Amino acid sequence: MATLIILIFIATAVTSISLVISNLSDMQAARLDTASIRPEISAAIQNADPSQMMALCARYPESALGRVAKDVFAKSDLLPADEATRSELLRMLLDHALAREAERATRATNLLRTIGIICIPLGLMATISDIELAIAPLGWRNSQHLAPLAAMASAAAYTTAGLLLSLSVLALYKYLKTRRSTALSELDDSCSELLAAFLSRPTGREAQRRVCLTPPCDAEPGQGSPILTREHL
Amino acid sequence: MTVLPGFPLSVVLTLLILLISVFALLVLFVIQLVLYFRRRSQSRKLEPALRAALAEKDIRKAAYLCERHKAAPPALVISSMIAHRECAEPSALVGVEEFKRIWLSTAGRAFSKSTRPAEFAYWIRIIVISAPTLSLLLDISRSLKGIDLISGDGSFSLYWALFRGLPTFSFGMFLAVLAFALEQIALWQTTKLKLMSDDVAIEFLVNCVGKSTRRGSTRYQPGSWMSLPETQRIRSMKEVEPEDAPDERRVAAT
């Protein structure tokens, strides 16, 4: 039992640490991608060209903003021209895309919370098992009433270990949750900008505005990128 | 009060509660598994067909699909929105708000049923932890009364209480862990289905209120009736008529 519990605790610790590391690296990648996509996405929305949007989102696959914009953009052509209805529907689409991103973001944190909560009863169960083993062979009728106390004291180590592990995992959970909340609130802000960009986009079969193009980093001089930026508008 | 030799009523009651909890957890697990797989398989069949029907603006087909795959969570939401569509408001914005209200209320009702296993699991978790703890504490307090703390006489009853109560407590905690896992799984599955249902509902709204592929009626323009084919035909006939021909309409009027 003791070996099993120790193995479970080690596995739990390793899983938690790898979860946190992978989440932090994901968040960092998402942040960099979002920072790159943010200046260009409004222009891409204004252009209303699906291929441009797809190319932009494919270039930054880690960006949550890109995923949200892609989801909303796919349906934005179907929206009515009436400003109020359009705004309401866009808000609903953005909220739904945000909810999807929030659910995606909370998967790892929920797993961490589950691990943190389960560690306590596991440690306690190991302690109880050791106490049982200490009491079982004792001749209770004898006067050796202090004999199992030493075993009980050593068995309490499992509960302590479980509690410490649980506290550490829950602290990591709290840290990750705070980081995620910050990232989600930043995404929420970006979604407000997206909403403004979608609302200012010309609707119907009006001529689409074509503004000068931003050359990509690796492009030859004179070659244009399909993506537009706000600075050029 | 002792029910069995060496087993007081509290211990027997705790064992009974734990047995009932095991049975309830098993039943909940099976129900959740069956319901989830049924809903998921129905949703997987319904979702692409419903999206295609909505893209074609074929509401009758969408209603038929919802009727056919009733167990799928989006079916209930979409069918109630379709039922409301008949008496939709003339204003698009009011219509959207009405649809939204119906969507949220129907989804809330449908998914509150889905979260019931999770709620039951939560209560089971509380019961399976508190019942053995109470029983153990009661037993320990009773056995501590008879111990001579100097000589250690009477410690037998304390060890016996621990020996009897701790496995029950441990088993209760194991059940609590299982109940917690079941609760988390049920909530996660419900969230997943709800997101999918919301996605389809928004698509329905966008397709329903969005740009229509049907040709709309032309706006009224004063004097445009003069250019109607029927009016033009009558006018041309009038021009062809001789001036001395009897005017039937005038006769009828007099």
Short mmCIF file of C-alpha atoms in Angstrom, two decimals:
data_model
loop_
_atom_site.label_atom_id
_atom_site.label_comp_id
_atom_site.label_asym_id
_atom_site.label_seq_id
_atom_site.Cartn_x
_atom_site.Cartn_y
_atom_site.Cartn_z
CA MET A 1 0.00 0.00 0.00
CA ALA A 2 2.76 2.38 0.97
CA THR A 3 4.66 1.79 -2.27
CA LEU A 4 1.49 2.19 -4.28
CA ILE A 5 0.63 5.48 -2.61
CA ILE A 6 4.16 6.79 -3.05
CA LEU A 7 4.04 5.86 -6.74
CA ILE A 8 0.65 7.58 -7.10
CA PHE A 9 1.98 10.70 -5.41
CA ILE A 10 5.06 10.81 -7.64
CA ALA A 11 2.93 10.31 -10.75
CA THR A 12 0.56 13.04 -9.57
CA ALA A 13 3.39 15.47 -8.97
CA VAL A 14 4.97 14.78 -12.35
CA THR A 15 1.60 15.09 -14.14
CA SER A 16 0.82 18.36 -12.39
CA ILE A 17 4.19 19.88 -13.20
CA SER A 18 4.01 18.81 -16.84
CA LEU A 19 0.45 20.17 -17.08
CA VAL A 20 1.52 23.52 -15.71
CA ILE A 21 4.57 23.73 -17.96
CA SER A 22 2.64 22.80 -21.10
CA ASN A 23 -0.10 25.28 -20.20
CA LEU A 24 2.33 28.09 -19.58
CA SER A 25 4.12 27.41 -22.86
CA ASP A 26 0.74 27.30 -24.66
CA MET A 27 -0.21 30.60 -23.11
CA GLN A 28 3.09 32.15 -24.11
CA ALA A 29 2.70 30.93 -27.69
CA ALA A 30 -0.88 32.19 -27.78
CA ARG A 31 0.22 35.56 -26.46
CA LEU A 32 2.95 35.94 -29.10
CA ASP A 33 0.61 34.86 -31.89
CA THR A 34 -2.12 37.19 -30.68
CA ALA A 35 0.33 40.09 -30.53
CA SER A 36 1.29 39.39 -34.15
CA ILE A 37 -2.23 38.87 -35.43
CA ARG A 38 -3.85 41.78 -33.62
CA PRO A 39 -2.77 44.66 -35.89
CA GLU A 40 -3.68 42.76 -39.03
CA ILE A 41 -6.97 41.18 -38.11
CA SER A 42 -9.09 44.33 -38.27
CA ALA A 43 -7.81 45.05 -41.76
CA ALA A 44 -8.51 41.49 -42.84
CA ILE A 45 -12.06 41.82 -41.52
CA GLN A 46 -12.49 45.10 -43.41
CA ASN A 47 -11.38 43.43 -46.62
CA ALA A 48 -14.03 40.72 -46.13
CA ASP A 49 -11.98 38.23 -48.07
CA PRO A 50 -12.32 34.70 -46.64
CA SER A 51 -9.09 33.49 -48.20
CA GLN A 52 -7.15 36.34 -46.56
CA MET A 53 -8.71 35.56 -43.20
CA MET A 54 -7.96 31.85 -43.54
CA ALA A 55 -4.36 32.60 -44.51
CA LEU A 56 -3.96 34.94 -41.56
CA CYS A 57 -5.45 32.49 -39.05
CA ALA A 58 -3.41 29.61 -40.49
CA ARG A 59 -0.25 31.66 -40.01
CA TYR A 60 -1.00 32.05 -36.27
CA PRO A 61 -2.67 28.78 -35.23
CA GLU A 62 -2.00 29.25 -31.52
CA SER A 63 -3.82 32.56 -31.27
CA ALA A 64 -7.17 32.41 -29.49
CA LEU A 65 -8.08 35.72 -31.13
CA GLY A 66 -7.48 34.16 -34.53
CA ARG A 67 -9.77 31.24 -33.72
CA VAL A 68 -12.49 33.57 -32.45
CA ALA A 69 -12.20 35.83 -35.51
CA LYS A 70 -12.30 32.84 -37.85
CA ASP A 71 -15.43 31.46 -36.18
CA VAL A 72 -17.25 34.78 -36.34
CA PHE A 73 -16.02 35.68 -39.81
CA ALA A 74 -17.41 32.45 -41.27
CA LYS A 75 -20.90 33.49 -40.22
CA SER A 76 -20.62 37.25 -40.59
CA ASP A 77 -21.63 37.23 -44.26
CA LEU A 78 -25.00 35.80 -43.34
CA LEU A 79 -25.83 38.59 -40.92
CA PRO A 80 -28.48 41.15 -41.84
CA ALA A 81 -27.62 44.68 -42.90
CA ASP A 82 -29.69 46.24 -40.11
CA GLU A 83 -27.17 47.72 -37.68
CA ALA A 84 -28.91 46.86 -34.42
CA THR A 85 -29.68 43.26 -35.33
CA ARG A 86 -26.25 42.82 -36.82
CA SER A 87 -24.61 44.12 -33.68
CA GLU A 88 -26.71 41.87 -31.47
CA LEU A 89 -25.96 38.77 -33.53
CA LEU A 90 -22.27 39.60 -33.70
CA ARG A 91 -22.18 40.01 -29.96
CA MET A 92 -23.81 36.62 -29.55
CA LEU A 93 -21.35 35.01 -31.95
CA LEU A 94 -18.41 36.58 -30.15
CA ASP A 95 -19.73 35.57 -26.74
CA HIS A 96 -20.16 32.01 -27.90
CA ALA A 97 -16.66 31.90 -29.38
CA LEU A 98 -15.33 33.33 -26.12
CA ALA A 99 -17.19 30.67 -24.12
CA ARG A 100 -15.57 28.03 -26.31
CA GLU A 101 -12.14 29.49 -25.67
CA ALA A 102 -12.83 29.70 -21.93
CA GLU A 103 -13.87 26.05 -21.87
CA ARG A 104 -10.76 25.11 -23.78
CA ALA A 105 -8.63 27.11 -21.34
CA THR A 106 -10.17 25.64 -18.20
CA ARG A 107 -9.64 21.99 -19.13
CA ALA A 108 -6.13 21.80 -17.72
CA THR A 109 -6.92 23.90 -14.67
CA ASN A 110 -9.92 21.71 -13.85
CA LEU A 111 -7.71 18.63 -14.08
CA LEU A 112 -5.25 20.24 -11.70
CA ARG A 113 -8.02 21.05 -9.24
CA THR A 114 -9.28 17.45 -9.40
CA ILE A 115 -5.76 16.14 -8.73
CA GLY A 116 -5.32 18.57 -5.84
CA ILE A 117 -8.58 17.57 -4.21
CA ILE A 118 -8.05 13.83 -4.65
CA CYS A 119 -4.55 13.87 -3.08
CA ILE A 120 -5.93 14.52 0.43
CA PRO A 121 -8.17 11.44 0.72
CA LEU A 122 -5.48 9.30 -0.91
CA GLY A 123 -2.97 10.23 1.80
CA LEU A 124 -5.59 9.73 4.46
CA MET A 125 -6.50 6.31 3.10
CA ALA A 126 -2.85 5.26 3.16
CA THR A 127 -2.59 6.39 6.78
CA ILE A 128 -5.70 4.44 7.73
CA SER A 129 -4.39 1.36 6.01
CA ASP A 130 -1.14 1.54 7.99
CA ILE A 131 -2.99 2.12 11.25
CA GLU A 132 -5.12 -0.92 10.53
CA LEU A 133 -2.02 -2.99 9.91
CA ALA A 134 -0.57 -1.76 13.19
CA ILE A 135 -3.65 -2.56 15.22
CA ALA A 136 -4.53 -5.90 13.62
CA PRO A 137 -1.82 -8.19 15.06
CA LEU A 138 -1.99 -6.66 18.52
CA GLY A 139 -3.28 -8.74 21.39
CA TRP A 140 -5.69 -6.16 22.68
CA ARG A 141 -6.23 -7.92 25.92
CA ASN A 142 -2.55 -7.47 26.76
CA SER A 143 -1.27 -4.38 28.37
CA GLN A 144 0.77 -3.33 25.31
CA HIS A 145 -1.57 -0.45 24.71
CA LEU A 146 1.19 1.86 23.53
CA ALA A 147 2.60 -0.48 20.88
CA PRO A 148 0.53 0.71 17.89
CA LEU A 149 1.06 4.38 18.64
CA ALA A 150 4.52 4.45 17.02
CA ALA A 151 3.11 2.84 13.87
CA MET A 152 0.24 5.33 13.90
CA ALA A 153 2.68 8.20 14.13
CA SER A 154 4.69 6.95 11.15
CA ALA A 155 1.47 6.33 9.20
CA ALA A 156 0.48 9.97 9.60
CA ALA A 157 3.32 10.82 7.22
CA TYR A 158 1.15 9.79 4.26
CA THR A 159 -1.56 12.23 5.25
CA THR A 160 1.04 14.96 5.62
CA ALA A 161 2.51 14.13 2.22
CA GLY A 162 -0.96 14.09 0.66
CA LEU A 163 -1.82 17.43 2.21
CA LEU A 164 1.45 19.02 1.10
CA LEU A 165 1.06 17.71 -2.43
CA SER A 166 -2.53 18.84 -2.52
CA LEU A 167 -1.59 22.32 -1.31
CA SER A 168 1.16 22.60 -3.91
CA VAL A 169 -1.12 21.44 -6.72
CA LEU A 170 -3.91 23.76 -5.60
CA ALA A 171 -1.44 26.66 -5.46
CA LEU A 172 -0.36 25.85 -9.02
CA TYR A 173 -4.04 25.67 -9.98
CA LYS A 174 -4.65 29.09 -8.50
CA TYR A 175 -1.65 30.56 -10.31
CA LEU A 176 -2.68 29.04 -13.63
CA LYS A 177 -6.26 30.15 -13.14
CA THR A 178 -5.16 33.73 -12.52
CA ARG A 179 -3.00 33.68 -15.65
CA ARG A 180 -5.87 32.22 -17.65
CA SER A 181 -8.29 34.83 -16.33
CA THR A 182 -5.91 37.59 -17.39
CA ALA A 183 -5.53 36.04 -20.83
CA LEU A 184 -9.30 35.66 -21.17
CA SER A 185 -9.95 39.25 -20.14
CA GLU A 186 -7.38 40.40 -22.72
CA LEU A 187 -9.19 38.27 -25.28
CA ASP A 188 -12.45 39.87 -24.21
CA ASP A 189 -10.94 43.31 -24.87
CA SER A 190 -9.74 42.17 -28.27
CA CYS A 191 -13.22 40.87 -29.00
CA SER A 192 -14.60 44.37 -28.46
CA GLU A 193 -12.19 45.60 -31.12
CA LEU A 194 -13.29 42.75 -33.37
CA LEU A 195 -16.91 43.73 -32.88
CA ALA A 196 -16.11 47.30 -33.88
CA ALA A 197 -14.24 46.06 -36.95
CA PHE A 198 -17.13 43.82 -37.98
CA LEU A 199 -19.64 46.61 -37.48
CA SER A 200 -17.63 49.11 -39.50
CA ARG A 201 -17.27 46.64 -42.35
CA PRO A 202 -19.28 47.53 -45.45
CA THR A 203 -22.29 45.25 -45.77
CA GLY A 204 -24.19 43.97 -48.78
CA ARG A 205 -22.78 43.98 -52.27
CA GLU A 206 -21.03 47.27 -51.93
CA ALA A 207 -17.58 47.59 -53.37
CA GLN A 208 -15.07 46.22 -50.94
CA ARG A 209 -12.36 48.54 -49.88
CA ARG A 210 -8.93 47.52 -51.01
CA VAL A 211 -6.13 49.27 -49.31
CA CYS A 212 -2.42 48.92 -49.76
CA LEU A 213 -0.87 45.73 -48.52
CA THR A 214 1.66 45.05 -45.83
CA PRO A 215 4.69 43.25 -47.19
CA PRO A 216 5.46 40.13 -45.16
CA CYS A 217 8.77 39.84 -43.38
CA ASP A 218 10.27 37.48 -45.94
CA ALA A 219 8.78 39.13 -49.03
CA GLU A 220 10.78 40.71 -51.81
CA PRO A 221 10.40 44.46 -52.23
CA GLY A 222 7.41 45.14 -54.39
CA GLN A 223 5.58 41.98 -53.42
CA GLY A 224 2.44 42.56 -51.42
CA SER A 225 0.95 40.49 -48.68
CA PRO A 226 -2.71 39.68 -48.86
CA ILE A 227 -3.09 41.04 -45.39
CA LEU A 228 -3.83 44.65 -44.70
CA THR A 229 -2.96 46.65 -41.65
CA ARG A 230 -4.69 49.46 -39.93
CA GLU A 231 -1.73 51.75 -40.33
CA HIS A 232 -2.20 51.72 -44.08
CA LEU A 233 -5.90 52.54 -43.98
CA MET B 1 -27.46 0.33 21.57
CA THR B 2 -26.00 -2.78 19.94
CA VAL B 3 -27.59 -4.41 16.95
CA LEU B 4 -25.00 -7.09 16.27
CA PRO B 5 -22.48 -8.34 18.88
CA GLY B 6 -19.65 -5.79 18.89
CA PHE B 7 -21.34 -3.56 16.33
CA PRO B 8 -23.39 -0.62 17.65
CA LEU B 9 -26.31 0.88 15.78
CA SER B 10 -24.24 3.79 14.39
CA VAL B 11 -21.78 1.43 12.70
CA VAL B 12 -24.55 -0.69 11.23
CA LEU B 13 -26.34 2.42 9.98
CA THR B 14 -23.11 3.72 8.43
CA LEU B 15 -22.53 0.43 6.67
CA LEU B 16 -26.08 0.53 5.38
CA ILE B 17 -25.64 4.10 4.12
CA LEU B 18 -22.40 3.18 2.40
CA LEU B 19 -24.00 0.18 0.72
CA ILE B 20 -26.90 2.31 -0.51
CA SER B 21 -24.38 4.91 -1.73
CA VAL B 22 -22.43 2.28 -3.66
CA PHE B 23 -25.63 1.14 -5.31
CA ALA B 24 -26.69 4.74 -6.07
CA LEU B 25 -23.27 5.58 -7.50
CA LEU B 26 -23.36 2.54 -9.75
CA VAL B 27 -26.84 3.42 -10.97
CA LEU B 28 -25.80 7.05 -11.55
CA PHE B 29 -22.69 5.99 -13.42
CA VAL B 30 -24.65 3.68 -15.71
CA ILE B 31 -27.39 6.28 -16.28
CA GLN B 32 -24.85 9.00 -17.04
CA LEU B 33 -22.91 6.75 -19.40
CA VAL B 34 -26.02 5.59 -21.26
CA LEU B 35 -27.53 9.07 -21.49
CA TYR B 36 -24.30 10.66 -22.62
CA PHE B 37 -23.57 8.14 -25.35
CA ARG B 38 -27.17 8.24 -26.53
CA ARG B 39 -27.17 12.04 -26.66
CA ARG B 40 -23.77 12.19 -28.30
CA SER B 41 -24.59 9.63 -30.98
CA GLN B 42 -27.91 11.37 -31.71
CA SER B 43 -26.19 14.76 -31.78
CA ARG B 44 -23.53 13.49 -34.15
CA LYS B 45 -26.23 12.28 -36.51
CA LEU B 46 -28.33 15.41 -36.13
CA GLU B 47 -25.70 18.15 -36.20
CA PRO B 48 -24.37 17.93 -39.80
CA ALA B 49 -27.82 17.31 -41.26
CA LEU B 50 -29.29 20.18 -39.25
CA ARG B 51 -26.51 22.54 -40.28
CA ALA B 52 -27.06 21.64 -43.92
CA ALA B 53 -30.81 22.17 -43.58
CA LEU B 54 -30.26 25.52 -41.88
CA ALA B 55 -27.79 26.61 -44.56
CA GLU B 56 -30.44 25.83 -47.18
CA LYS B 57 -33.01 27.62 -45.00
CA ASP B 58 -35.12 24.48 -45.13
CA ILE B 59 -36.97 24.90 -41.84
CA ARG B 60 -39.35 22.00 -42.47
CA LYS B 61 -36.45 19.63 -42.91
CA ALA B 62 -34.82 21.02 -39.77
CA ALA B 63 -38.06 20.44 -37.84
CA TYR B 64 -38.28 16.91 -39.20
CA LEU B 65 -34.68 16.20 -38.18
CA CYS B 66 -35.29 17.55 -34.67
CA GLU B 67 -38.38 15.35 -34.40
CA ARG B 68 -36.42 12.34 -35.58
CA HIS B 69 -33.46 12.80 -33.21
CA LYS B 70 -35.34 13.89 -30.13
CA ALA B 71 -32.70 12.71 -27.68
CA ALA B 72 -30.07 15.09 -29.05
CA PRO B 73 -29.75 18.24 -26.90
CA PRO B 74 -29.89 20.70 -29.84
CA ALA B 75 -33.14 19.11 -31.05
CA LEU B 76 -35.19 20.45 -28.15
CA VAL B 77 -33.79 23.96 -28.47
CA ILE B 78 -34.13 24.16 -32.25
CA SER B 79 -37.62 22.64 -32.33
CA SER B 80 -38.89 25.18 -29.78
CA MET B 81 -37.28 27.99 -31.79
CA ILE B 82 -38.90 26.67 -34.97
CA ALA B 83 -42.26 26.51 -33.20
CA HIS B 84 -41.82 30.12 -32.18
CA ARG B 85 -40.77 31.15 -35.69
CA GLU B 86 -44.39 31.01 -36.87
CA CYS B 87 -45.38 33.81 -34.54
CA ALA B 88 -42.13 35.77 -34.85
CA GLU B 89 -42.08 39.53 -34.39
CA PRO B 90 -42.02 41.70 -37.50
CA SER B 91 -39.02 43.66 -36.22
CA ALA B 92 -35.77 41.76 -36.67
CA LEU B 93 -34.22 42.97 -33.43
CA VAL B 94 -37.27 42.09 -31.34
CA GLY B 95 -37.37 38.76 -33.15
CA VAL B 96 -33.74 38.07 -32.23
CA GLU B 97 -34.42 38.91 -28.60
CA GLU B 98 -37.45 36.64 -28.57
CA PHE B 99 -35.50 33.80 -30.14
CA LYS B 100 -32.70 34.35 -27.65
CA ARG B 101 -35.10 34.22 -24.74
CA ILE B 102 -36.61 30.98 -25.99
CA TRP B 103 -33.21 29.49 -26.70
CA LEU B 104 -31.86 30.31 -23.23
CA SER B 105 -34.95 29.15 -21.37
CA THR B 106 -35.21 25.87 -23.32
CA ALA B 107 -31.50 25.18 -23.04
CA GLY B 108 -31.59 25.95 -19.32
CA ARG B 109 -34.46 23.52 -18.81
CA ALA B 110 -32.87 20.81 -20.95
CA PHE B 111 -29.44 21.06 -19.38
CA SER B 112 -30.68 21.31 -15.82
CA LYS B 113 -31.87 17.73 -16.35
CA SER B 114 -28.43 16.76 -17.64
CA THR B 115 -26.71 18.09 -14.53
CA ARG B 116 -28.91 16.09 -12.15
CA PRO B 117 -26.49 13.12 -11.97
CA ALA B 118 -23.75 15.58 -11.01
CA GLU B 119 -25.95 17.05 -8.28
CA PHE B 120 -26.75 13.57 -6.94
CA ALA B 121 -23.06 12.71 -6.99
CA TYR B 122 -22.36 15.86 -4.99
CA TRP B 123 -24.84 14.85 -2.28
CA ILE B 124 -23.52 11.30 -2.23
CA ARG B 125 -20.01 12.70 -1.76
CA ILE B 126 -21.12 14.66 1.27
CA ILE B 127 -23.04 11.75 2.80
CA VAL B 128 -20.32 9.12 2.34
CA ILE B 129 -17.78 11.33 4.07
CA SER B 130 -19.92 12.63 6.91
CA ALA B 131 -21.69 9.38 7.89
CA PRO B 132 -18.52 7.32 8.65
CA THR B 133 -16.85 10.33 10.28
CA LEU B 134 -19.78 10.84 12.63
CA SER B 135 -19.96 7.15 13.42
CA LEU B 136 -16.22 6.94 14.10
CA LEU B 137 -16.21 10.03 16.32
CA LEU B 138 -19.18 8.72 18.28
CA ASP B 139 -17.48 5.37 18.74
CA ILE B 140 -14.16 6.91 19.80
CA SER B 141 -15.79 9.25 22.29
CA ARG B 142 -17.67 6.34 23.82
CA SER B 143 -14.56 4.18 24.09
CA LEU B 144 -12.39 6.97 25.47
CA LYS B 145 -14.63 7.23 28.49
CA GLY B 146 -13.55 3.82 29.78
CA ILE B 147 -9.79 4.27 29.49
CA ASP B 148 -7.55 4.68 32.43
CA LEU B 149 -5.03 7.10 31.06
CA ILE B 150 -2.30 6.16 33.56
CA SER B 151 -2.31 2.39 33.37
CA GLY B 152 -3.75 2.17 29.90
CA ASP B 153 -6.42 -0.26 30.93
CA GLY B 154 -9.42 -0.26 28.71
CA SER B 155 -7.52 0.80 25.61
CA PHE B 156 -8.85 -2.33 23.99
CA SER B 157 -12.20 -0.65 23.34
CA LEU B 158 -10.47 2.32 21.67
CA TYR B 159 -8.44 0.10 19.38
CA TRP B 160 -11.47 -1.95 18.61
CA ALA B 161 -13.42 1.21 17.73
CA LEU B 162 -10.60 2.35 15.46
CA PHE B 163 -10.21 -1.08 13.93
CA ARG B 164 -13.94 -1.18 13.20
CA GLY B 165 -14.46 2.43 12.16
CA LEU B 166 -11.36 3.27 10.12
CA PRO B 167 -12.01 0.87 7.20
CA THR B 168 -15.53 2.25 6.97
CA PHE B 169 -14.11 5.76 6.95
CA SER B 170 -11.54 4.79 4.33
CA PHE B 171 -14.20 3.16 2.19
CA GLY B 172 -16.36 6.27 2.53
CA MET B 173 -13.49 8.40 1.30
CA PHE B 174 -12.91 6.09 -1.63
CA LEU B 175 -16.59 6.43 -2.54
CA ALA B 176 -16.30 10.22 -2.17
CA VAL B 177 -13.39 10.25 -4.62
CA LEU B 178 -15.45 8.20 -7.07
CA ALA B 179 -18.46 10.49 -6.61
CA PHE B 180 -16.26 13.54 -7.18
CA ALA B 181 -14.85 12.03 -10.35
CA LEU B 182 -18.37 11.19 -11.55
CA GLU B 183 -19.53 14.73 -10.78
CA GLN B 184 -16.65 16.26 -12.73
CA ILE B 185 -17.19 13.94 -15.69
CA ALA B 186 -20.94 14.66 -15.75
CA LEU B 187 -20.35 18.41 -15.63
CA TRP B 188 -17.72 18.27 -18.35
CA GLN B 189 -19.97 16.22 -20.62
CA THR B 190 -22.88 18.59 -20.03
CA THR B 191 -20.71 21.61 -20.85
CA LYS B 192 -19.54 19.93 -24.04
CA LEU B 193 -23.08 19.15 -25.16
CA LYS B 194 -24.27 22.63 -24.18
CA LEU B 195 -21.58 24.31 -26.27
CA MET B 196 -22.55 22.21 -29.25
CA SER B 197 -26.24 22.96 -28.74
CA ASP B 198 -25.51 26.70 -28.42
CA ASP B 199 -23.48 26.58 -31.61
CA VAL B 200 -26.39 25.09 -33.55
CA ALA B 201 -28.87 27.51 -31.94
CA ILE B 202 -26.74 30.50 -32.97
CA GLU B 203 -26.49 29.11 -36.47
CA PHE B 204 -30.26 28.80 -36.58
CA LEU B 205 -30.62 32.39 -35.40
CA VAL B 206 -28.11 33.69 -37.94
CA ASN B 207 -29.76 31.80 -40.76
CA CYS B 208 -33.25 32.69 -39.64
CA VAL B 209 -32.75 36.40 -39.05
CA GLY B 210 -29.85 36.86 -41.45
CA LYS B 211 -29.88 37.70 -45.12
CA SER B 212 -32.70 35.90 -46.93
CA THR B 213 -31.99 34.17 -50.20
CA ARG B 214 -35.63 34.65 -51.22
CA ARG B 215 -36.54 37.65 -53.30
CA GLY B 216 -38.08 40.34 -51.15
CA SER B 217 -41.12 42.40 -52.15
CA THR B 218 -40.33 45.62 -53.97
CA ARG B 219 -40.74 48.89 -52.16
CA TYR B 220 -43.85 50.97 -53.02
CA GLN B 221 -43.18 53.83 -55.38
CA PRO B 222 -45.86 56.37 -56.19
CA GLY B 223 -47.11 56.08 -59.77
CA SER B 224 -45.41 52.81 -60.42
CA TRP B 225 -48.80 51.17 -61.04
CA MET B 226 -48.84 53.00 -64.39
CA SER B 227 -46.06 50.78 -65.61
CA LEU B 228 -47.74 47.52 -64.65
CA PRO B 229 -48.35 45.26 -67.70
CA GLU B 230 -52.09 45.05 -67.05
CA THR B 231 -52.49 48.83 -66.90
CA GLN B 232 -50.44 49.29 -70.03
CA ARG B 233 -52.58 46.76 -71.91
CA ILE B 234 -55.80 48.58 -70.93
CA ARG B 235 -54.31 51.92 -71.89
CA SER B 236 -53.24 50.64 -75.30
CA MET B 237 -56.70 49.17 -75.87
CA LYS B 238 -58.21 52.55 -75.03
CA GLU B 239 -56.00 54.30 -77.52
CA VAL B 240 -57.04 51.86 -80.27
CA GLU B 241 -60.80 52.33 -79.57
CA PRO B 242 -62.73 54.77 -81.93
CA GLU B 243 -63.84 57.99 -80.38
CA ASP B 244 -67.55 57.43 -81.10
CA ALA B 245 -67.65 54.00 -79.50
CA PRO B 246 -70.06 53.82 -76.52
CA ASP B 247 -68.33 54.06 -73.23
CA GLU B 248 -69.75 51.18 -71.27
CA ARG B 249 -68.27 52.27 -68.04
CA ARG B 250 -69.79 55.71 -68.30
CA VAL B 251 -73.17 54.16 -69.12
CA ALA B 252 -72.91 51.84 -66.18
CA ALA B 253 -72.03 54.77 -63.96
CA THR B 254 -75.07 56.81 -65.03
#
